[in-house]
Amino acid sequence: MSSVAVLGTGIMGAGMARSLLREGIDVTVWNRSSEKAKPLADDGATVADSAAEAVAGADVVVTMLFDIEPVLAVMADAAGSLRDDAVWVQASTVGIEGTRRVEAFAQEHGIDVLDAPVLGTKAPAENGKLVVLASGPSALREKVTPAFDAMGARTQWVSETLGDASKVKLAVNAWIGVMVNGTAQSIALARGLGLDPQQFLDAVDGQAVDSPYVQLKGKAMITGDYTPSFELDGVIKDTDLIRDALAEAGTATTLADAVADRLAAASAQGHGAEDMAAVVYGYGT
């Protein structure tokens, strides 16, 4: 592989681009807001003025955008400049219906595409420690393996059916939403009962019910450090996709509805651009 184009250089896309660059891969980046892409020039990336310019000559094109509408809009601009043998790696979290639209777009334009959402937030993206969930034709694996190895600690090939990786991503994000909300509820409960909420984290520390995520997000809630790794409004978007998936699967949406409700409450208080740990404000603290 000689080059990768990264379309979308927000928190995740920028980290992924830097991980690719560290492995000596030629990277061209583009972002709708050019100010978010320009700092990557200092890391060795070529900053393109348009999506079409970014993908021209690239072996692999990675889209890491907020949701399905910008993904399709950007690819509509870029499609005519793609090499015939380029592989589109669609890494944005777009849900089940969104992935169907990606597949239809790729078929219409004759583009080879893989569904490849990632697990991890800012630090794993910057350190090449993401988990890449991938689905799609196995014939494309060899071409994308160097990029996946640079961006992730491991790749989990889910199936050859485009969209199956996104289904796994939704299942994982549903669990993340529950964990963060459960932690927020316990932190708020301890604080509301007049305790130092650190007592909760200390009590579960090292126990079967503990996890690094509980400690990480719990400490953020206690200290009030909401520097975004995964913005709360992004979790709201993903939770809406999860609710749609639950409905399609015939699975009760009760828990996801409650998660969405508390996320919305925190966002309404002005915390939407902060880290998801700010959901604690949805519990009255």
Short mmCIF file of C-alpha atoms in Angstrom, two decimals:
data_model
loop_
_atom_site.label_atom_id
_atom_site.label_comp_id
_atom_site.label_asym_id
_atom_site.label_seq_id
_atom_site.Cartn_x
_atom_site.Cartn_y
_atom_site.Cartn_z
CA MET A 1 0.00 0.00 0.00
CA SER A 2 1.38 3.39 -0.93
CA SER A 3 -1.23 5.82 0.33
CA VAL A 4 -4.31 6.33 2.50
CA ALA A 5 -6.76 9.23 2.36
CA VAL A 6 -8.55 10.11 5.60
CA LEU A 7 -11.75 12.08 5.10
CA GLY A 8 -12.78 13.63 8.41
CA THR A 9 -10.14 14.75 10.91
CA GLY A 10 -12.09 15.25 14.11
CA ILE A 11 -10.99 13.58 17.34
CA MET A 12 -10.98 10.09 15.85
CA GLY A 13 -9.92 10.80 12.29
CA ALA A 14 -6.94 12.91 13.35
CA GLY A 15 -5.73 10.21 15.72
CA MET A 16 -6.11 7.54 13.07
CA ALA A 17 -4.18 9.66 10.55
CA ARG A 18 -1.31 10.12 13.01
CA SER A 19 -1.19 6.38 13.70
CA LEU A 20 -0.96 5.72 9.95
CA LEU A 21 1.82 8.28 9.58
CA ARG A 22 3.87 6.71 12.39
CA GLU A 23 3.96 3.48 10.40
CA GLY A 24 5.42 5.25 7.39
CA ILE A 25 2.22 5.24 5.35
CA ASP A 26 1.66 8.15 2.96
CA VAL A 27 -1.43 9.96 4.27
CA THR A 28 -3.55 12.68 2.70
CA VAL A 29 -6.23 14.28 4.88
CA TRP A 30 -9.27 16.43 4.28
CA ASN A 31 -11.86 17.95 6.57
CA ARG A 32 -14.89 20.14 5.87
CA SER A 33 -13.43 22.61 8.40
CA SER A 34 -9.87 22.93 7.12
CA GLU A 35 -8.61 24.24 10.47
CA LYS A 36 -9.03 20.73 11.92
CA ALA A 37 -6.90 19.21 9.14
CA LYS A 38 -4.04 21.71 8.95
CA PRO A 39 -2.24 20.62 12.17
CA LEU A 40 -1.70 17.18 10.63
CA ALA A 41 0.72 18.74 8.14
CA ASP A 42 3.19 19.03 11.03
CA ASP A 43 2.97 15.25 11.44
CA GLY A 44 3.76 14.66 7.77
CA ALA A 45 0.31 14.45 6.20
CA THR A 46 -0.63 16.14 2.97
CA VAL A 47 -3.62 18.42 3.56
CA ALA A 48 -5.97 18.49 0.58
CA ASP A 49 -8.30 21.33 -0.35
CA SER A 50 -11.13 18.98 -1.36
CA ALA A 51 -12.27 15.41 -0.81
CA ALA A 52 -11.76 14.72 -4.52
CA GLU A 53 -8.16 15.92 -4.30
CA ALA A 54 -7.56 13.84 -1.17
CA VAL A 55 -8.64 10.53 -2.69
CA ALA A 56 -6.94 10.93 -6.05
CA GLY A 57 -4.30 8.20 -6.22
CA ALA A 58 -5.09 6.73 -2.80
CA ASP A 59 -5.13 2.97 -2.36
CA VAL A 60 -7.41 3.15 0.68
CA VAL A 61 -9.96 5.85 1.53
CA VAL A 62 -11.14 6.06 5.14
CA THR A 63 -14.29 8.02 6.00
CA MET A 64 -14.59 9.07 9.65
CA LEU A 65 -17.49 11.51 9.81
CA PHE A 66 -20.37 12.18 12.21
CA ASP A 67 -23.18 10.28 10.48
CA ILE A 68 -24.53 8.99 7.19
CA GLU A 69 -25.50 12.26 5.51
CA PRO A 70 -22.00 13.79 5.49
CA VAL A 71 -20.50 10.41 4.59
CA LEU A 72 -22.59 10.15 1.42
CA ALA A 73 -22.22 13.84 0.57
CA VAL A 74 -18.44 13.68 0.84
CA MET A 75 -18.20 10.46 -1.14
CA ALA A 76 -20.46 11.91 -3.83
CA ASP A 77 -17.86 14.67 -4.24
CA ALA A 78 -14.95 12.21 -4.17
CA ALA A 79 -16.29 9.24 -6.15
CA GLY A 80 -15.23 10.50 -9.54
CA SER A 81 -11.61 10.85 -8.41
CA LEU A 82 -11.23 7.38 -6.87
CA ARG A 83 -8.86 4.92 -8.46
CA ASP A 84 -10.60 1.87 -9.94
CA ASP A 85 -8.83 -0.42 -7.47
CA ALA A 86 -9.19 1.78 -4.39
CA VAL A 87 -10.93 0.40 -1.30
CA TRP A 88 -13.34 2.58 0.64
CA VAL A 89 -13.14 1.87 4.37
CA GLN A 90 -16.31 3.25 5.92
CA ALA A 91 -15.39 3.70 9.59
CA SER A 92 -18.08 6.16 10.70
CA THR A 93 -20.85 4.91 13.00
CA VAL A 94 -23.89 5.14 10.73
CA GLY A 95 -26.14 2.31 11.95
CA ILE A 96 -27.93 -0.43 10.04
CA GLU A 97 -29.92 1.67 7.58
CA GLY A 98 -26.92 3.94 7.04
CA THR A 99 -24.75 0.98 6.09
CA ARG A 100 -27.41 -0.17 3.63
CA ARG A 101 -27.19 3.25 2.02
CA VAL A 102 -23.39 2.97 1.91
CA GLU A 103 -23.68 -0.39 0.15
CA ALA A 104 -26.16 0.99 -2.37
CA PHE A 105 -23.93 4.00 -3.07
CA ALA A 106 -20.87 1.79 -3.55
CA GLN A 107 -22.73 -0.51 -5.94
CA GLU A 108 -24.05 2.43 -7.94
CA HIS A 109 -20.56 3.90 -8.32
CA GLY A 110 -18.64 0.63 -8.71
CA ILE A 111 -16.61 1.14 -5.52
CA ASP A 112 -15.07 -1.65 -3.43
CA VAL A 113 -16.15 -0.98 0.16
CA LEU A 114 -15.63 -2.43 3.63
CA ASP A 115 -17.74 -1.71 6.70
CA ALA A 116 -15.12 -0.99 9.38
CA PRO A 117 -16.25 0.94 12.46
CA VAL A 118 -13.74 1.12 15.31
CA LEU A 119 -13.85 0.63 19.07
CA GLY A 120 -11.98 3.16 21.17
CA THR A 121 -11.86 6.88 21.73
CA LYS A 122 -9.25 9.64 21.50
CA ALA A 123 -6.24 8.00 23.17
CA PRO A 124 -6.56 4.61 21.41
CA ALA A 125 -6.99 6.41 18.07
CA GLU A 126 -3.84 8.47 18.64
CA ASN A 127 -1.83 5.46 19.84
CA GLY A 128 -2.89 2.95 17.20
CA LYS A 129 -4.74 0.88 19.81
CA LEU A 130 -8.23 0.82 18.34
CA VAL A 131 -10.12 -2.39 17.66
CA VAL A 132 -11.19 -2.43 14.03
CA LEU A 133 -14.45 -4.27 13.40
CA ALA A 134 -14.61 -5.22 9.73
CA SER A 135 -17.06 -6.89 7.40
CA GLY A 136 -17.17 -7.27 3.66
CA PRO A 137 -15.46 -9.23 0.89
CA SER A 138 -12.41 -11.18 2.10
CA ALA A 139 -10.71 -10.44 -1.22
CA LEU A 140 -10.17 -6.87 0.01
CA ARG A 141 -8.48 -7.81 3.28
CA GLU A 142 -4.90 -7.90 2.04
CA LYS A 143 -5.08 -4.38 0.65
CA VAL A 144 -6.36 -2.83 3.89
CA THR A 145 -4.38 -4.89 6.42
CA PRO A 146 -1.41 -2.46 6.67
CA ALA A 147 -3.78 0.42 7.41
CA PHE A 148 -5.82 -1.60 9.91
CA ASP A 149 -2.64 -2.78 11.64
CA ALA A 150 -1.41 0.82 11.92
CA MET A 151 -4.68 2.14 13.34
CA GLY A 152 -5.59 -0.74 15.60
CA ALA A 153 -4.26 -3.16 18.17
CA ARG A 154 -6.29 -5.85 16.43
CA THR A 155 -8.84 -6.37 13.69
CA GLN A 156 -11.95 -8.47 14.23
CA TRP A 157 -13.26 -9.73 10.90
CA VAL A 158 -16.95 -10.26 11.61
CA SER A 159 -18.16 -11.72 8.32
CA GLU A 160 -18.21 -11.18 4.57
CA THR A 161 -21.60 -9.49 4.83
CA LEU A 162 -21.32 -5.73 4.62
CA GLY A 163 -22.98 -4.22 7.66
CA ASP A 164 -22.34 -7.01 10.16
CA ALA A 165 -19.42 -5.08 11.68
CA SER A 166 -21.68 -2.08 12.25
CA LYS A 167 -24.18 -4.33 14.01
CA VAL A 168 -21.45 -5.46 16.42
CA LYS A 169 -20.46 -1.80 16.93
CA LEU A 170 -24.03 -0.95 17.93
CA ALA A 171 -24.12 -3.83 20.41
CA VAL A 172 -20.85 -2.63 21.97
CA ASN A 173 -21.94 1.00 22.09
CA ALA A 174 -25.20 -0.05 23.74
CA TRP A 175 -23.12 -1.58 26.54
CA ILE A 176 -20.90 1.51 26.79
CA GLY A 177 -23.97 3.70 27.18
CA VAL A 178 -25.27 1.50 29.99
CA MET A 179 -21.89 1.47 31.78
CA VAL A 180 -21.44 5.24 31.66
CA ASN A 181 -25.01 5.87 32.81
CA GLY A 182 -24.74 3.29 35.57
CA THR A 183 -21.54 4.90 36.79
CA ALA A 184 -23.15 8.36 36.64
CA GLN A 185 -26.15 7.18 38.64
CA SER A 186 -23.96 5.71 41.39
CA ILE A 187 -21.70 8.76 41.54
CA ALA A 188 -24.75 11.04 41.76
CA LEU A 189 -26.41 8.80 44.36
CA ALA A 190 -23.34 8.75 46.61
CA ARG A 191 -22.94 12.51 46.31
CA GLY A 192 -26.66 13.11 46.90
CA LEU A 193 -26.53 11.02 50.07
CA GLY A 194 -23.76 13.23 51.44
CA LEU A 195 -20.84 10.91 50.66
CA ASP A 196 -17.59 11.50 48.87
CA PRO A 197 -18.37 9.68 45.57
CA GLN A 198 -14.81 8.37 45.52
CA GLN A 199 -16.11 5.92 48.13
CA PHE A 200 -18.11 4.21 45.36
CA LEU A 201 -15.08 3.84 43.10
CA ASP A 202 -12.96 2.56 45.99
CA ALA A 203 -15.63 0.03 46.96
CA VAL A 204 -15.79 -1.58 43.49
CA ASP A 205 -12.06 -1.29 42.81
CA GLY A 206 -10.70 -4.67 41.79
CA GLN A 207 -14.03 -6.42 42.19
CA ALA A 208 -15.85 -8.39 39.51
CA VAL A 209 -18.20 -5.44 38.94
CA ASP A 210 -15.30 -3.04 38.35
CA SER A 211 -13.80 -2.10 34.99
CA PRO A 212 -11.17 0.37 33.77
CA TYR A 213 -14.01 2.28 32.11
CA VAL A 214 -15.92 2.68 35.38
CA GLN A 215 -12.80 4.07 37.06
CA LEU A 216 -11.91 6.33 34.14
CA LYS A 217 -15.34 7.88 33.67
CA GLY A 218 -16.10 7.90 37.38
CA LYS A 219 -12.97 9.92 38.10
CA ALA A 220 -13.90 12.35 35.32
CA MET A 221 -17.33 12.80 36.91
CA ILE A 222 -15.79 13.45 40.33
CA THR A 223 -13.11 15.89 39.14
CA GLY A 224 -15.33 17.58 36.55
CA ASP A 225 -12.82 16.99 33.74
CA TYR A 226 -14.99 16.62 30.65
CA THR A 227 -12.30 17.06 28.00
CA PRO A 228 -13.96 15.16 25.15
CA SER A 229 -12.79 11.72 24.13
CA PHE A 230 -16.27 10.89 22.88
CA GLU A 231 -18.64 13.85 22.88
CA LEU A 232 -21.95 13.42 24.67
CA ASP A 233 -23.95 14.50 21.61
CA GLY A 234 -22.16 11.82 19.61
CA VAL A 235 -23.36 9.24 22.13
CA ILE A 236 -26.88 10.59 21.68
CA LYS A 237 -26.60 10.04 17.92
CA ASP A 238 -25.30 6.51 18.44
CA THR A 239 -28.02 5.74 21.00
CA ASP A 240 -30.66 6.73 18.46
CA LEU A 241 -29.07 4.28 16.01
CA ILE A 242 -29.07 1.62 18.74
CA ARG A 243 -32.76 2.19 19.42
CA ASP A 244 -33.51 1.78 15.71
CA ALA A 245 -31.50 -1.46 15.67
CA LEU A 246 -33.27 -2.79 18.75
CA ALA A 247 -36.63 -2.08 17.14
CA GLU A 248 -35.57 -3.84 13.93
CA ALA A 249 -34.34 -6.82 15.95
CA GLY A 250 -37.58 -7.02 17.92
CA THR A 251 -35.66 -6.38 21.14
CA ALA A 252 -37.08 -4.17 23.90
CA THR A 253 -35.82 -0.59 23.77
CA THR A 254 -36.59 0.18 27.43
CA LEU A 255 -33.01 0.47 28.65
CA ALA A 256 -31.80 2.38 25.60
CA ASP A 257 -34.73 4.75 25.98
CA ALA A 258 -33.67 5.49 29.57
CA VAL A 259 -30.05 6.02 28.48
CA ALA A 260 -31.20 8.40 25.75
CA ASP A 261 -33.37 10.31 28.22
CA ARG A 262 -30.50 11.02 30.64
CA LEU A 263 -28.09 11.90 27.82
CA ALA A 264 -30.64 14.37 26.47
CA ALA A 265 -31.09 15.88 29.94
CA ALA A 266 -27.35 16.52 30.24
CA SER A 267 -27.12 17.91 26.72
CA ALA A 268 -30.02 20.27 27.41
CA GLN A 269 -27.96 21.72 30.25
CA GLY A 270 -25.21 22.65 27.80
CA HIS A 271 -22.91 19.63 28.04
CA GLY A 272 -23.37 18.18 24.55
CA ALA A 273 -19.87 19.04 23.33
CA GLU A 274 -18.22 17.67 26.48
CA ASP A 275 -17.16 14.11 27.13
CA MET A 276 -19.89 11.52 27.64
CA ALA A 277 -18.97 11.45 31.35
CA ALA A 278 -20.91 14.72 31.60
CA VAL A 279 -24.07 12.57 31.52
CA VAL A 280 -23.74 12.75 35.31
CA TYR A 281 -25.50 16.13 35.04
CA GLY A 282 -28.53 14.22 33.84
CA TYR A 283 -28.71 12.67 37.29
CA GLY A 284 -28.92 15.95 39.16
CA THR A 285 -25.26 16.71 39.82
#
